[in-house]
């Protein structure tokens, strides 16, 4: 029997971590006591002014330093403001999709998980194929982009 989708995902996560166990930040085992006589040793060896949380604790009454402006991320046609990750080389651009949020019954979600494991398809593909089959059964045609906004009143 081949491994399930969930098992493959767990194995991929283990491989990604490379066998390194995450250390609990609250675990002080092996921590060294700082040299309290040398303030430069308190925060990792850097100058004391860099150890403040705000970066401006050592400033005079002039206030906080002006942060450097960040460059504007390129906006995509689907989501504005979110930077688009570069596409992998050799991978063709897929069709443009619209983000939609739905809430499923727990039983439907469990069935979707089983379908993903059995078919090897991702949830988006399974849902798109199911909706297309439903639309074909109801004989619903794509009205085209010009009337997609005004579909509410025409029923």
XYZ file of C-alpha atoms in Angstrom, residues 56-149:
94
model
C 16.287 54.214 19.646
C 16.685 53.873 23.431
C 20.112 55.506 23.290
C 18.924 58.460 21.184
C 18.893 61.960 22.601
C 15.657 63.939 22.983
C 15.432 64.127 19.209
C 13.027 61.179 19.193
C 12.974 58.083 17.021
C 14.930 57.813 13.827
C 12.969 58.016 10.606
C 12.657 54.499 9.124
C 13.800 54.028 5.560
C 10.868 53.732 3.161
C 10.305 50.224 1.900
C 9.900 49.690 -1.838
C 6.352 49.123 -3.045
C 5.656 45.439 -3.742
C 4.414 44.692 -7.233
C 0.647 44.316 -7.218
C -0.947 41.384 -8.965
C -4.317 41.513 -10.700
C -5.819 39.154 -8.112
C -4.441 40.365 -4.769
C -3.179 43.906 -4.247
C -0.290 44.561 -1.911
C 0.876 40.944 -1.558
C 4.212 40.345 -3.267
C 4.058 37.673 -5.918
C 6.561 34.877 -5.556
C 8.519 34.204 -8.706
C 7.273 31.328 -10.830
C 9.509 28.292 -11.058
C 11.561 28.115 -14.206
C 9.922 25.996 -16.892
C 6.539 26.023 -15.187
C 3.806 27.565 -17.328
C 1.502 30.139 -15.792
C -1.843 28.596 -14.922
C -5.204 30.196 -15.530
C -6.026 33.292 -13.498
C -8.063 32.366 -10.436
C -10.310 34.353 -8.119
C -9.900 33.748 -4.369
C -13.087 32.328 -2.834
C -13.692 31.273 0.760
C -16.223 28.584 1.609
C -17.142 26.759 4.790
C -17.583 23.002 4.541
C -19.293 20.536 6.807
C -16.781 18.475 8.766
C -17.955 15.298 6.998
C -17.415 16.949 3.579
C -13.937 18.059 4.641
C -13.086 14.497 5.722
C -14.324 13.146 2.376
C -12.246 15.763 0.548
C -9.163 14.638 2.486
C -9.823 11.003 1.521
C -10.303 12.051 -2.122
C -6.965 13.890 -2.075
C -5.230 10.815 -0.648
C -6.854 8.420 -3.136
C -6.498 10.496 -6.301
C -3.275 12.381 -5.642
C -5.002 15.574 -6.831
C -5.007 18.722 -4.746
C -8.218 20.006 -3.101
C -8.515 22.920 -5.538
C -8.520 20.597 -8.558
C -11.056 18.247 -6.971
C -13.416 21.113 -6.104
C -13.075 22.703 -9.566
C -13.858 19.366 -11.265
C -16.847 18.779 -8.961
C -18.244 22.254 -9.651
C -17.782 21.831 -13.411
C -19.635 18.494 -13.286
C -22.440 20.144 -11.289
C -22.683 23.034 -13.772
C -22.818 20.590 -16.718
C -25.598 18.630 -15.012
C -27.596 21.834 -14.500
C -26.676 23.049 -18.037
C -25.179 26.297 -16.683
C -22.974 28.106 -19.207
C -20.248 30.670 -18.499
C -21.938 34.052 -19.064
C -18.610 35.690 -19.893
C -16.727 38.433 -18.081
C -19.034 41.316 -19.119
C -22.054 40.036 -17.165
C -20.310 38.510 -14.149
C -21.053 41.623 -12.004
